[in-house]
Amino acid sequence: MLSTCAGVVDIRPVEADAILPKNNPKLTDMKLGAVAYMDMQAARFLGSDPAPHAAALKFITDRGNVSEADIKKFMAQGIAAAVDAEF
């Protein structure tokens, strides 16, 4: 890891943690997996090839932090929260 090498400066902005938290790999994989899953479904709907998005999703789940079921549950909770906030 580069951050453990002498002389390497961490240039990551603090705002980046709001998007993809550095110290929470499970949440990071949930967010990335949700995007990959949504892109895969959009590609299917539009008649495109969903394989690149499926490969990205497989890569994320193969890391072992989350499963596809975890990602789907995370997405459902996010949708439910958005609907509740709207009404």
PDB file of C-alpha atoms in Angstrom:
ATOM      1  CA  MET A   1       0.000   0.000   0.000  1.00  0.00           C
ATOM      2  CA  LEU A   2       1.430   3.346  -1.003  1.00  0.00           C
ATOM      3  CA  SER A   3       0.289   5.171   2.103  1.00  0.00           C
ATOM      4  CA  THR A   4       2.707   3.118   4.216  1.00  0.00           C
ATOM      5  CA  CYS A   5       5.742   4.053   2.111  1.00  0.00           C
ATOM      6  CA  ALA A   6       8.037   6.822   3.286  1.00  0.00           C
ATOM      7  CA  GLY A   7       7.617  10.093   1.439  1.00  0.00           C
ATOM      8  CA  VAL A   8       4.152   9.365   0.046  1.00  0.00           C
ATOM      9  CA  VAL A   9       1.617  12.100   0.715  1.00  0.00           C
ATOM     10  CA  ASP A  10      -2.093  11.314   1.012  1.00  0.00           C
ATOM     11  CA  ILE A  11      -3.683  13.760  -1.445  1.00  0.00           C
ATOM     12  CA  ARG A  12      -7.210  12.408  -1.106  1.00  0.00           C
ATOM     13  CA  PRO A  13      -9.588  15.272  -0.282  1.00  0.00           C
ATOM     14  CA  VAL A  14     -11.555  14.912   2.954  1.00  0.00           C
ATOM     15  CA  GLU A  15     -14.793  15.318   0.957  1.00  0.00           C
ATOM     16  CA  ALA A  16     -14.032  12.031  -0.790  1.00  0.00           C
ATOM     17  CA  ASP A  17     -14.894  10.122   2.392  1.00  0.00           C
ATOM     18  CA  ALA A  18     -18.499  11.261   2.042  1.00  0.00           C
ATOM     19  CA  ILE A  19     -18.631   9.502  -1.319  1.00  0.00           C
ATOM     20  CA  LEU A  20     -16.484   6.408  -0.708  1.00  0.00           C
ATOM     21  CA  PRO A  21     -15.282   6.039   2.874  1.00  0.00           C
ATOM     22  CA  LYS A  22     -11.642   4.983   3.061  1.00  0.00           C
ATOM     23  CA  ASN A  23     -11.982   3.304   6.457  1.00  0.00           C
ATOM     24  CA  ASN A  24     -15.178   1.357   5.707  1.00  0.00           C
ATOM     25  CA  PRO A  25     -14.533  -1.119   2.866  1.00  0.00           C
ATOM     26  CA  LYS A  26     -17.952  -2.761   3.278  1.00  0.00           C
ATOM     27  CA  LEU A  27     -19.825   0.508   2.731  1.00  0.00           C
ATOM     28  CA  THR A  28     -17.523   1.377  -0.156  1.00  0.00           C
ATOM     29  CA  ASP A  29     -18.235  -1.969  -1.818  1.00  0.00           C
ATOM     30  CA  MET A  30     -21.976  -1.525  -1.172  1.00  0.00           C
ATOM     31  CA  LYS A  31     -21.978   1.852  -2.933  1.00  0.00           C
ATOM     32  CA  LEU A  32     -19.825   0.671  -5.844  1.00  0.00           C
ATOM     33  CA  GLY A  33     -21.851  -2.537  -6.144  1.00  0.00           C
ATOM     34  CA  ALA A  34     -25.105  -0.590  -6.234  1.00  0.00           C
ATOM     35  CA  VAL A  35     -23.840   1.512  -9.127  1.00  0.00           C
ATOM     36  CA  ALA A  36     -22.615  -1.572 -11.010  1.00  0.00           C
ATOM     37  CA  TYR A  37     -25.944  -3.350 -10.418  1.00  0.00           C
ATOM     38  CA  MET A  38     -27.993  -0.337 -11.575  1.00  0.00           C
ATOM     39  CA  ASP A  39     -25.834   0.018 -14.688  1.00  0.00           C
ATOM     40  CA  MET A  40     -26.246  -3.700 -15.425  1.00  0.00           C
ATOM     41  CA  GLN A  41     -30.036  -3.436 -15.151  1.00  0.00           C
ATOM     42  CA  ALA A  42     -30.110  -0.285 -17.298  1.00  0.00           C
ATOM     43  CA  ALA A  43     -28.022  -2.009 -19.967  1.00  0.00           C
ATOM     44  CA  ARG A  44     -30.457  -4.939 -20.006  1.00  0.00           C
ATOM     45  CA  PHE A  45     -33.430  -2.590 -20.274  1.00  0.00           C
ATOM     46  CA  LEU A  46     -31.845  -0.653 -23.127  1.00  0.00           C
ATOM     47  CA  GLY A  47     -30.846  -3.794 -24.998  1.00  0.00           C
ATOM     48  CA  SER A  48     -27.120  -3.269 -24.425  1.00  0.00           C
ATOM     49  CA  ASP A  49     -24.621  -5.834 -23.287  1.00  0.00           C
ATOM     50  CA  PRO A  50     -24.763  -6.058 -19.464  1.00  0.00           C
ATOM     51  CA  ALA A  51     -21.591  -8.202 -19.309  1.00  0.00           C
ATOM     52  CA  PRO A  52     -19.137  -5.396 -18.435  1.00  0.00           C
ATOM     53  CA  HIS A  53     -21.331  -4.293 -15.535  1.00  0.00           C
ATOM     54  CA  ALA A  54     -21.864  -7.891 -14.418  1.00  0.00           C
ATOM     55  CA  ALA A  55     -18.090  -8.371 -14.439  1.00  0.00           C
ATOM     56  CA  ALA A  56     -17.639  -5.248 -12.298  1.00  0.00           C
ATOM     57  CA  LEU A  57     -20.283  -6.504  -9.871  1.00  0.00           C
ATOM     58  CA  LYS A  58     -18.584  -9.907  -9.712  1.00  0.00           C
ATOM     59  CA  PHE A  59     -15.236  -8.242  -9.042  1.00  0.00           C
ATOM     60  CA  ILE A  60     -16.748  -6.271  -6.154  1.00  0.00           C
ATOM     61  CA  THR A  61     -18.498  -9.278  -4.606  1.00  0.00           C
ATOM     62  CA  ASP A  62     -15.454 -11.510  -5.052  1.00  0.00           C
ATOM     63  CA  ARG A  63     -13.507  -9.199  -2.738  1.00  0.00           C
ATOM     64  CA  GLY A  64     -15.516 -10.769   0.083  1.00  0.00           C
ATOM     65  CA  ASN A  65     -16.844  -7.668   1.821  1.00  0.00           C
ATOM     66  CA  VAL A  66     -20.403  -7.914   0.458  1.00  0.00           C
ATOM     67  CA  SER A  67     -22.623 -10.280  -1.497  1.00  0.00           C
ATOM     68  CA  GLU A  68     -25.014  -9.453  -4.305  1.00  0.00           C
ATOM     69  CA  ALA A  69     -27.893  -9.960  -1.860  1.00  0.00           C
ATOM     70  CA  ASP A  70     -26.315  -7.379   0.495  1.00  0.00           C
ATOM     71  CA  ILE A  71     -26.094  -4.911  -2.389  1.00  0.00           C
ATOM     72  CA  LYS A  72     -29.738  -5.459  -3.398  1.00  0.00           C
ATOM     73  CA  LYS A  73     -30.854  -4.971   0.229  1.00  0.00           C
ATOM     74  CA  PHE A  74     -28.749  -1.787   0.481  1.00  0.00           C
ATOM     75  CA  MET A  75     -30.376  -0.462  -2.699  1.00  0.00           C
ATOM     76  CA  ALA A  76     -33.889  -1.328  -1.483  1.00  0.00           C
ATOM     77  CA  GLN A  77     -33.278   0.480   1.799  1.00  0.00           C
ATOM     78  CA  GLY A  78     -32.018   3.527  -0.096  1.00  0.00           C
ATOM     79  CA  ILE A  79     -35.081   3.553  -2.336  1.00  0.00           C
ATOM     80  CA  ALA A  80     -37.406   3.148   0.657  1.00  0.00           C
ATOM     81  CA  ALA A  81     -35.681   6.032   2.448  1.00  0.00           C
ATOM     82  CA  ALA A  82     -36.003   8.250  -0.616  1.00  0.00           C
ATOM     83  CA  VAL A  83     -39.719   7.441  -0.963  1.00  0.00           C
ATOM     84  CA  ASP A  84     -40.332   8.075   2.742  1.00  0.00           C
ATOM     85  CA  ALA A  85     -38.539  11.419   2.507  1.00  0.00           C
ATOM     86  CA  GLU A  86     -40.642  12.384  -0.505  1.00  0.00           C
ATOM     87  CA  PHE A  87     -43.970  11.610   1.190  1.00  0.00           C
TER      88      PHE A  87
END
